Structure formats: structure tokens, C-alpha cells
Amino acid sequence: MPEDYRDEVLSRRWFLTATAGAAGAAIASAASAETLADVPDRGPGADLSAHSERSRFAKLDRIPESTPGKRNIDPSDAINSKTPHQKLVGNITPTDLHYERSHSGVPDIDPTQHRLLIHGMVGKPLVFSVDDLRRMPSVTRIVFIECTGNGWENWKKADPEVTVQNTHGLVSTNEWTGVPLKFLVDLVAKDKGANWMLAEGGDGAGVDRSIPLTEEIMNEAFVAYGQNGEPLRPAHGFPMRLLMPGFEGNLHIKWLRRLKFGAAPWMTRWETARYTQLLADGKARQFQLRMETNSVITQPSGMMQIQPGYNRISGLAWSGHGKIANVEISTDGAKTWRQAQLTLPVLSKAQVRFQMDWVWDGKPTKIVSRSTDEKGNVQPDRASFIAAMGTNALFHYNAQQTWSIDEAGRVRNVLA
């Protein structure tokens, strides 16, 4: 058994032993029914169908949004649609609830007509169909994708009347399947001097981005055609998209139709006028491509209400640098911290769920999480983040998220 996996197993055993008593007692005290007399009788149900639907009692929906603070708008005016993290469990986001960010709507693409052109500084330009890709060697990997605008609700002020779906709904984790970029690069015989790649999408906005061909990107990027075991959904790039583990969402080009190799970035509209950071000193930062270490408590979180006594704190953590190594939770406004348990498996550049037992004494307080990844990157508190980035920017907000709890148990969004 590998040493790191053995340590995770032993840690899990310790956690179960240490928490079973307190949590079990709290849960048992809340369960008072002695029989199933009040439970509806068993009987025949609905016929089998072509595909399964959610229970009519499970209400799960994304929230359309245009700009920060403009929510629940007409879908025709929306630029994104956010994941309801407060209602989800586990590490994987359901396919239909994976957040969506589109610049010009979702194109209806016939996969039999779609093609991927790979050209530029290569020895052998090639054009591939979807069927061509499906016949090639493939990889399957669980990876998070995060919009650079995730967290933009709290850049300058905190609206107390929002949920974690509003503040952090632009990140999701799915299992993706596709062809390694390195395999395609070898097929076209990329020139050694080609250190950049232009990736172009097939939507009406013509989104294209320049991507540096670092060793990490060459080893990890792939062209995906599968999502959670099925073909990509149209909103997520059907029939093919670029997957860039750990990097900002707008690099995961959807409806991918062209990869061009060159010796310098193309300086497209999407990396000059858009997706740049205006810093406190007035300078603009370009190519801030990696998504930083982050976490958020999803239970309890904004607009929820809790009761004094036993509560279970749960949330999600992720990092574009690799695996999450540690998550700490404070239940006294960041004065003291306790280590949370990570739900296995903990994967590189994928969201992981954390959890911790907490007995609330009924007094007003604040709860907050902070994550640390395997490279030692620690999620910053808000004061440190603003000191470094200022408040002119809009993207890559990864400061610690604080939720306040008043004497009535109402959970609200606040700035630390």
C-alpha cells in the first residue's frame, strides 16, 4: 500500500473513532420514532423510463446572473448560471448543475460536421473529427473548472442576503474524458520553437485564448469529449472542449475548433480588453492563468438558519496548484482554528469536501474556513488579499469566506 494512501486511511480511521461518539449521540437523540406505523405503505411505482429524473421533492436549480448583484434575471440576459453548492453533497457536481458561463449563447453543433484544425508552427497540419478523437488513446480525470469571476460578490462589500450559490457558484467538479494534448502535439509534429498555443471556440463570440505551453500544461491538458461518463453537454462544449486542469475557466475553450501553435501570444481581445486585472497601482496584470487555493463552507451558509447544539459544518476546498493538504475551520471569527476532515479521495486539482462537528452555544459568532494545498499555498484572509490586490480588480478572488450567525441562528454573508 502506498505510504500516502496508507496515511489517509489511518487518518480516516482515527476520525471515525474520534467523532462517532459525539456525532452518534447527537443524531440518536434527535431520532425519536419507535415504529414505521406513520410511514406510507409500500406499493407499485412508476414505470421504467429511458432516463432517470430527480424526485419531485428534490428542488435543485442553477441561478442565472448577469453582473455582480444582478441575479434571477431572464435567461436571455444572463452571462452565467451558478451551481447550488448549498444543496449538494460529495465532491462531484451533477452534470446539469455544473456552472455555465457563455459569451454568446450555446451553439447547436452537429458532431458529424464539427472539426478540429491543428496548425501553425507544426510539421504536419491536421484536421480531426469527433470520431477521430474517440479512436485515440484517452485519459479520464476528475477536475474542477472555475470562472475567474467566482467570488466577485465580495470584492468591495458584502450583501448579507445571499447564499453560497451566489458567492461561490461559479466553480464545479466533473469527471472528464478525452485525448491528451501531448498525443495530438506529437501527431502534428510541433516545432520546438512553438511555445504558445491559440485555442479557438466555435461559439458566436469567437472566444480564443493564448496559452503558454509549459511542461505542466503539456503533461496535463487534454481535449475532452466526455463528461461524467456521457458526451459533453452542449452548455459545456459539445462535441469537444479543451481541459486545462488548475487554470482559469475561460482557458477551457468550449466547442473547440482550432489549435494554432506559435512563438508568442496572440494578444486577443480576451487577454487584453478582457480577463486582465486592474491592480491598486493602476497597472493591469495579464495572463494570471492559475486558479489559487480556495475553500468555502457550504453548510451552514448564507440564508440558512441553525439551532443551538450539535451542528455539522461542511464545505468544499480546491486548488489549481494540486491537492488540498489541509482545511481548518474557525467558529469564533478566525481567533482559533480546528482541523477539518477531508472526504476521500483527495485528488489533484479537484474539489474535496471537508467536514467538522460543532456544538453551537447559541451566541452570535462567525464561521470561516481556510485551505492549504500540497505546495504550501494558504488561502488568504480578506485583509491580506485586499492589501495585495486592491479593490479595482474583479477576477481571481480567493479570500476566506466568512458567515455570521446571530442569536436567532440566522446565517448571513459578511466581510471579516
Coordinates of C-alpha atoms in Angstrom, one line a residue:
M1 CA 0.0 0.0 0.0
P2 CA 1.5 3.4 -1.0
E3 CA 2.6 5.4 2.0
D4 CA 0.4 8.5 1.3
Y5 CA -2.7 6.4 0.8
R6 CA -2.0 4.4 4.0
D7 CA -1.7 7.7 5.9
E8 CA -5.1 8.8 4.5
V9 CA -6.7 5.5 5.5
L10 CA -5.2 5.7 9.1
S11 CA -6.4 9.3 9.3
R12 CA -9.9 8.3 8.3
R13 CA -10.0 5.5 10.9
W14 CA -8.9 8.0 13.6
F15 CA -11.5 10.4 12.5
L16 CA -14.3 7.8 12.7
T17 CA -13.3 6.7 16.1
A18 CA -12.9 10.2 17.5
T19 CA -16.2 11.6 16.2
A20 CA -18.5 8.6 16.3
G21 CA -19.4 9.1 20.0
A22 CA -20.3 12.8 19.9
A23 CA -22.0 12.8 16.5
G24 CA -23.7 9.5 17.1
A25 CA -25.2 10.6 20.4
A26 CA -26.4 13.9 18.9
I27 CA -28.1 12.1 16.0
A28 CA -29.6 9.4 18.1
S29 CA -31.1 12.0 20.5
A30 CA -32.9 13.7 17.6
A31 CA -34.4 10.4 16.3
S32 CA -37.4 9.6 18.5
A33 CA -39.6 7.4 16.3
E34 CA -40.1 3.8 17.5
T35 CA -42.0 2.2 14.6
L36 CA -42.8 2.7 11.0
A37 CA -46.5 3.0 11.7
D38 CA -46.7 6.5 10.3
V39 CA -44.7 5.7 7.2
P40 CA -46.7 5.3 3.9
D41 CA -47.3 1.7 2.8
R42 CA -45.2 0.2 0.2
G43 CA -46.6 -0.3 -3.3
P44 CA -46.0 -0.2 -7.1
G45 CA -44.3 2.8 -8.5
A46 CA -43.8 4.4 -11.9
D47 CA -42.8 2.5 -15.0
L48 CA -39.2 2.4 -16.1
S49 CA -38.2 5.1 -18.5
A50 CA -35.4 6.0 -21.0
H51 CA -33.6 8.0 -18.3
S52 CA -34.0 8.8 -14.7
E53 CA -35.3 12.1 -13.4
R54 CA -34.9 13.6 -9.9
S55 CA -37.5 13.2 -7.3
R56 CA -40.2 15.8 -7.5
F57 CA -39.3 16.6 -3.9
A58 CA -35.7 17.4 -4.7
K59 CA -35.5 21.0 -5.9
L60 CA -32.1 21.7 -7.5
D61 CA -31.6 24.6 -9.9
R62 CA -28.8 26.9 -11.0
I63 CA -29.2 30.7 -10.7
P64 CA -28.9 32.9 -13.9
E65 CA -26.9 36.0 -13.4
S66 CA -25.6 38.9 -15.4
T67 CA -23.2 41.0 -13.4
P68 CA -22.5 41.0 -9.6
G69 CA -25.7 41.6 -7.7
K70 CA -28.0 41.1 -10.8
R71 CA -29.5 37.7 -10.1
N72 CA -32.5 35.7 -11.1
I73 CA -32.8 37.6 -14.3
D74 CA -34.3 36.5 -17.6
P75 CA -32.0 33.7 -19.1
S76 CA -31.7 35.7 -22.3
D77 CA -29.9 38.4 -20.3
A78 CA -27.7 36.1 -18.3
I79 CA -24.0 35.6 -18.8
N80 CA -23.6 32.7 -16.3
S81 CA -25.6 30.3 -14.3
K82 CA -24.5 29.2 -10.8
T83 CA -24.2 25.9 -9.1
P84 CA -26.3 25.4 -5.9
H85 CA -23.5 24.2 -3.6
Q86 CA -25.7 24.6 -0.5
K87 CA -27.9 21.7 -1.7
L88 CA -25.2 19.3 -2.9
V89 CA -23.2 16.6 -1.2
G90 CA -20.0 14.8 -2.1
N91 CA -17.2 16.0 -4.3
I92 CA -18.7 15.7 -7.8
T93 CA -21.2 18.3 -9.3
P94 CA -24.2 16.8 -11.1
T95 CA -23.7 17.4 -14.9
D96 CA -26.8 19.5 -15.3
L97 CA -25.9 21.7 -12.3
H98 CA -22.3 22.3 -13.4
Y99 CA -22.0 26.1 -13.6
E100 CA -22.3 27.7 -17.1
R101 CA -20.5 30.7 -18.5
S102 CA -21.2 31.6 -22.1
H103 CA -20.3 34.7 -24.1
S104 CA -22.7 34.3 -27.0
G105 CA -25.2 31.6 -26.1
V106 CA -24.9 27.8 -26.6
P107 CA -24.4 26.7 -30.3
D108 CA -26.3 23.7 -31.6
I109 CA -23.4 21.7 -33.2
D110 CA -23.8 18.6 -35.3
P111 CA -20.9 16.4 -34.2
T112 CA -20.7 14.8 -37.7
Q113 CA -19.9 18.2 -39.2
H114 CA -17.6 19.6 -36.5
R115 CA -13.9 19.5 -37.0
L116 CA -10.7 20.4 -35.0
L117 CA -7.9 22.1 -37.0
I118 CA -4.4 21.9 -35.6
H119 CA -1.9 24.0 -37.5
G120 CA 0.7 26.9 -37.2
M121 CA 4.3 26.1 -36.3
V122 CA 3.9 22.4 -37.0
G123 CA 5.4 19.9 -39.4
K124 CA 2.1 18.3 -40.4
P125 CA -1.2 20.3 -40.1
L126 CA -4.2 18.0 -39.5
V127 CA -7.9 18.2 -39.2
F128 CA -9.7 15.8 -36.8
S129 CA -13.4 14.7 -36.5
V130 CA -15.0 13.8 -33.2
D131 CA -14.8 10.1 -34.3
D132 CA -11.1 10.5 -34.9
L133 CA -10.6 11.7 -31.3
R134 CA -12.7 8.9 -29.9
R135 CA -10.4 6.3 -31.6
M136 CA -7.3 7.8 -30.0
P137 CA -5.8 6.9 -26.6
S138 CA -7.8 8.6 -23.8
V139 CA -7.5 9.8 -20.3
T140 CA -10.2 10.2 -17.7
R141 CA -9.7 12.7 -14.9
I142 CA -11.8 14.4 -12.2
V143 CA -11.1 18.2 -12.4
F144 CA -12.6 21.4 -11.2
I145 CA -13.3 24.3 -13.5
E146 CA -13.7 27.7 -12.0
C147 CA -14.7 31.0 -13.6
T148 CA -12.4 33.9 -12.8
G149 CA -15.4 35.8 -11.6
N150 CA -16.1 33.3 -8.8
G151 CA -16.4 35.3 -5.5
W152 CA -16.8 38.7 -7.2
E153 CA -19.8 39.3 -4.9
N154 CA -17.4 40.2 -2.1
W155 CA -14.8 42.3 -3.8
K156 CA -15.9 45.7 -2.2
K157 CA -18.8 44.9 0.0
A158 CA -20.9 42.0 1.3
D159 CA -24.5 41.7 0.6
P160 CA -25.9 39.9 3.6
E161 CA -28.9 38.4 1.7
V162 CA -27.1 36.0 -0.5
T163 CA -26.4 32.2 -0.5
V164 CA -23.2 30.4 -1.2
Q165 CA -24.6 29.7 -4.6
N166 CA -24.5 33.5 -5.2
T167 CA -21.0 33.9 -3.8
H168 CA -19.2 30.7 -5.0
G169 CA -21.5 29.1 -7.6
L170 CA -19.0 29.6 -10.5
V171 CA -16.9 26.5 -9.7
S172 CA -17.8 22.9 -10.3
T173 CA -16.1 19.5 -10.5
N174 CA -16.8 16.8 -13.1
E175 CA -15.1 13.7 -14.5
W176 CA -13.8 14.4 -18.0
T177 CA -12.6 12.1 -20.7
G178 CA -10.6 13.0 -23.8
V179 CA -7.3 12.9 -25.7
P180 CA -4.1 14.1 -24.1
L181 CA -2.8 17.3 -25.7
K182 CA 0.7 15.8 -25.8
F183 CA -0.6 13.0 -28.1
L184 CA -2.1 15.5 -30.6
V185 CA 1.1 17.6 -30.5
D186 CA 3.2 14.6 -31.5
L187 CA 0.8 13.8 -34.4
V188 CA 1.3 17.3 -35.9
A189 CA 5.0 17.4 -35.1
K190 CA 5.0 20.8 -33.3
D191 CA 8.1 22.9 -33.9
K192 CA 10.4 23.2 -30.8
G193 CA 10.2 27.0 -31.1
A194 CA 6.4 27.0 -30.7
N195 CA 6.0 27.9 -27.0
W196 CA 2.4 29.2 -27.3
M197 CA -0.9 27.8 -28.4
L198 CA -4.0 29.7 -29.6
A199 CA -7.2 27.8 -28.7
E200 CA -10.4 28.9 -30.5
G201 CA -14.0 28.1 -29.7
G202 CA -16.9 27.6 -32.1
D203 CA -19.5 30.0 -30.5
G204 CA -20.7 33.2 -31.9
A205 CA -18.4 35.3 -29.8
G206 CA -15.4 33.6 -31.3
V207 CA -13.6 33.2 -27.9
D208 CA -9.9 32.4 -28.3
R209 CA -7.1 32.5 -25.8
S210 CA -3.3 32.3 -26.0
I211 CA -1.9 29.6 -23.7
P212 CA 1.8 29.1 -22.8
L213 CA 3.0 25.6 -23.4
T214 CA 4.6 25.0 -20.1
E215 CA 5.7 21.5 -19.1
E216 CA 2.8 21.3 -16.7
I217 CA 0.2 22.2 -19.4
M218 CA 1.8 19.9 -21.9
N219 CA 1.5 17.0 -19.4
E220 CA -2.0 17.7 -18.1
A221 CA -4.1 19.4 -20.8
F222 CA -6.4 17.3 -22.9
V223 CA -9.2 17.7 -25.5
A224 CA -12.4 16.3 -23.8
Y225 CA -15.4 14.8 -25.5
G226 CA -16.8 13.0 -22.4
Q227 CA -18.4 14.4 -19.2
N228 CA -19.4 12.2 -16.2
G229 CA -19.5 9.2 -18.4
E230 CA -21.5 10.6 -21.3
P231 CA -20.9 13.0 -24.2
L232 CA -20.3 16.6 -23.2
R233 CA -23.5 18.6 -22.6
P234 CA -24.0 21.5 -25.2
A235 CA -23.6 24.1 -22.5
H236 CA -20.2 22.6 -21.6
G237 CA -18.7 22.4 -25.0
F238 CA -20.3 19.6 -27.0
P239 CA -18.8 17.9 -29.0
M240 CA -15.3 18.8 -27.8
R241 CA -13.6 21.3 -25.4
L242 CA -10.2 22.0 -24.1
L243 CA -9.5 20.9 -20.5
M244 CA -6.8 22.8 -18.6
P245 CA -6.6 21.4 -15.1
G246 CA -6.0 24.1 -12.5
F247 CA -6.3 27.0 -14.8
E248 CA -9.0 29.7 -15.2
G249 CA -12.3 28.7 -16.7
N250 CA -12.0 30.8 -19.9
L251 CA -9.0 28.7 -21.0
H252 CA -11.1 25.5 -21.0
I253 CA -12.3 26.6 -24.5
K254 CA -15.7 25.1 -25.3
W255 CA -16.9 23.9 -28.8
L256 CA -13.1 23.7 -29.6
R257 CA -12.4 24.0 -33.4
R258 CA -8.8 25.2 -33.7
L259 CA -5.4 24.9 -32.1
K260 CA -2.7 27.0 -33.6
F261 CA 0.9 26.9 -32.4
G262 CA 3.3 29.9 -32.4
A263 CA 6.3 31.6 -30.8
A264 CA 4.4 34.4 -29.0
P265 CA 0.9 35.1 -27.5
W266 CA -1.7 36.4 -30.0
M267 CA -2.9 39.2 -27.6
T268 CA -6.6 38.6 -28.5
R269 CA -9.4 40.7 -27.1
W270 CA -9.9 38.1 -24.4
E271 CA -6.5 38.7 -22.9
T272 CA -6.2 42.4 -23.4
A273 CA -9.6 44.1 -23.0
R274 CA -10.9 41.2 -21.0
Y275 CA -9.6 38.8 -18.3
T276 CA -7.0 41.2 -17.1
Q277 CA -6.6 42.5 -13.6
L278 CA -6.5 46.3 -12.8
L279 CA -4.3 46.5 -9.7
A280 CA -4.2 49.1 -6.9
D281 CA -1.3 50.9 -8.6
G282 CA -3.2 51.3 -11.8
K283 CA -1.2 48.7 -13.7
A284 CA -3.0 45.8 -15.4
R285 CA -1.9 42.2 -14.9
Q286 CA -2.2 39.8 -17.9
F287 CA -2.1 36.1 -18.1
Q288 CA -2.9 35.4 -14.4
L289 CA -4.0 32.0 -15.5
R290 CA -3.9 29.7 -12.5
M291 CA -6.7 29.4 -10.0
E292 CA -5.5 29.8 -6.5
T293 CA -6.1 27.9 -3.3
N294 CA -9.7 28.3 -2.1
S295 CA -12.4 27.0 0.2
V296 CA -15.9 27.8 1.3
I297 CA -18.3 26.5 4.0
T298 CA -21.5 25.4 2.3
Q299 CA -23.3 24.1 5.4
P300 CA -24.3 26.1 7.2
S301 CA -24.0 29.1 4.9
G302 CA -25.8 32.2 3.7
M303 CA -29.6 32.5 4.3
M304 CA -29.7 29.3 6.3
Q305 CA -30.8 29.0 9.9
I306 CA -29.4 26.7 12.6
Q307 CA -30.3 25.6 16.1
P308 CA -28.1 25.6 19.3
G309 CA -26.4 22.3 20.0
Y310 CA -24.9 19.9 17.6
N311 CA -24.3 21.0 14.0
R312 CA -22.2 19.6 11.2
I313 CA -20.0 22.0 9.3
S314 CA -19.3 21.0 5.7
G315 CA -17.8 22.7 2.6
L316 CA -15.5 22.4 -0.4
A317 CA -11.9 23.2 -1.0
W318 CA -9.8 23.3 -4.2
S319 CA -6.5 24.5 -5.6
G320 CA -5.1 25.0 -9.1
H321 CA -1.7 24.0 -7.7
G322 CA -2.5 20.4 -6.9
K323 CA -4.1 18.5 -4.0
I324 CA -5.6 20.1 -0.9
A325 CA -3.5 19.1 2.1
N326 CA -5.4 20.7 4.9
V327 CA -8.5 22.7 5.8
E328 CA -9.1 24.5 9.0
I329 CA -12.3 25.9 10.4
S330 CA -12.8 28.7 12.9
T331 CA -16.1 29.1 14.7
D332 CA -15.1 32.2 16.6
G333 CA -14.3 34.7 13.8
A334 CA -10.8 33.5 13.0
K335 CA -9.5 33.7 16.5
T336 CA -8.9 30.0 16.9
W337 CA -8.8 27.2 14.3
R338 CA -9.6 23.4 14.2
Q339 CA -8.6 20.9 11.6
A340 CA -11.4 19.6 9.4
Q341 CA -11.6 16.1 8.0
L342 CA -11.2 15.7 4.2
T343 CA -13.5 13.3 2.4
L344 CA -11.6 10.8 0.4
P345 CA -10.4 10.6 -2.3
V346 CA -8.4 13.8 -2.3
L347 CA -7.4 14.4 -5.9
S348 CA -5.1 16.9 -7.6
K349 CA -6.9 20.0 -9.0
A350 CA -10.3 18.7 -7.9
Q351 CA -12.7 19.9 -5.3
V352 CA -12.7 17.9 -2.0
R353 CA -15.4 18.0 0.7
F354 CA -14.4 18.8 4.3
Q355 CA -16.4 18.4 7.5
M356 CA -16.3 19.0 11.2
D357 CA -18.5 18.5 14.3
W358 CA -19.5 21.7 16.1
V359 CA -21.7 22.3 19.2
W360 CA -23.1 25.9 18.9
D361 CA -23.7 27.6 22.2
G362 CA -26.4 29.9 20.8
K363 CA -24.3 33.0 21.0
P364 CA -23.6 35.3 17.9
T365 CA -20.4 34.3 16.1
K366 CA -18.7 34.0 12.8
I367 CA -17.5 30.8 11.0
V368 CA -14.9 30.7 8.3
S369 CA -12.6 28.1 6.6
R370 CA -9.1 28.3 5.2
S371 CA -7.4 25.8 3.0
T372 CA -3.7 24.8 2.4
D373 CA -2.6 22.9 -0.7
E374 CA 0.3 20.4 -1.1
K375 CA 2.6 23.2 -2.4
G376 CA 2.1 25.1 0.9
N377 CA -0.2 27.8 -0.6
V378 CA -2.6 29.1 2.1
Q379 CA -5.9 30.7 1.3
P380 CA -5.5 34.4 2.4
D381 CA -7.7 36.3 4.8
R382 CA -9.6 39.2 3.3
A383 CA -7.3 41.9 4.7
S384 CA -4.2 40.2 3.3
F385 CA -5.9 39.7 -0.1
I386 CA -7.1 43.2 -0.5
A387 CA -3.7 44.6 0.7
A388 CA -2.1 42.6 -2.2
M389 CA -4.7 43.1 -4.9
G390 CA -6.6 46.2 -4.1
T391 CA -10.3 46.6 -4.9
N392 CA -10.0 47.7 -8.6
A393 CA -9.9 44.1 -9.8
L394 CA -12.7 41.7 -10.5
F395 CA -11.2 38.3 -11.1
H396 CA -9.4 35.6 -9.1
Y397 CA -11.0 36.4 -5.7
N398 CA -10.0 33.7 -3.3
A399 CA -10.1 35.3 0.1
Q400 CA -11.6 33.4 3.1
Q401 CA -15.4 33.4 3.1
T402 CA -17.0 34.4 6.5
W403 CA -20.5 33.7 7.5
S404 CA -22.0 35.4 10.6
I405 CA -24.6 33.7 12.8
D406 CA -26.8 35.8 15.1
E407 CA -28.6 34.8 18.3
A408 CA -31.5 33.5 16.3
G409 CA -29.3 31.2 14.3
R410 CA -29.6 33.2 11.0
V411 CA -26.6 32.8 8.8
R412 CA -25.5 35.8 6.7
N413 CA -22.7 36.8 4.4
V414 CA -20.2 39.3 5.9
L415 CA -16.7 40.6 5.3
A416 CA -14.3 39.5 8.0

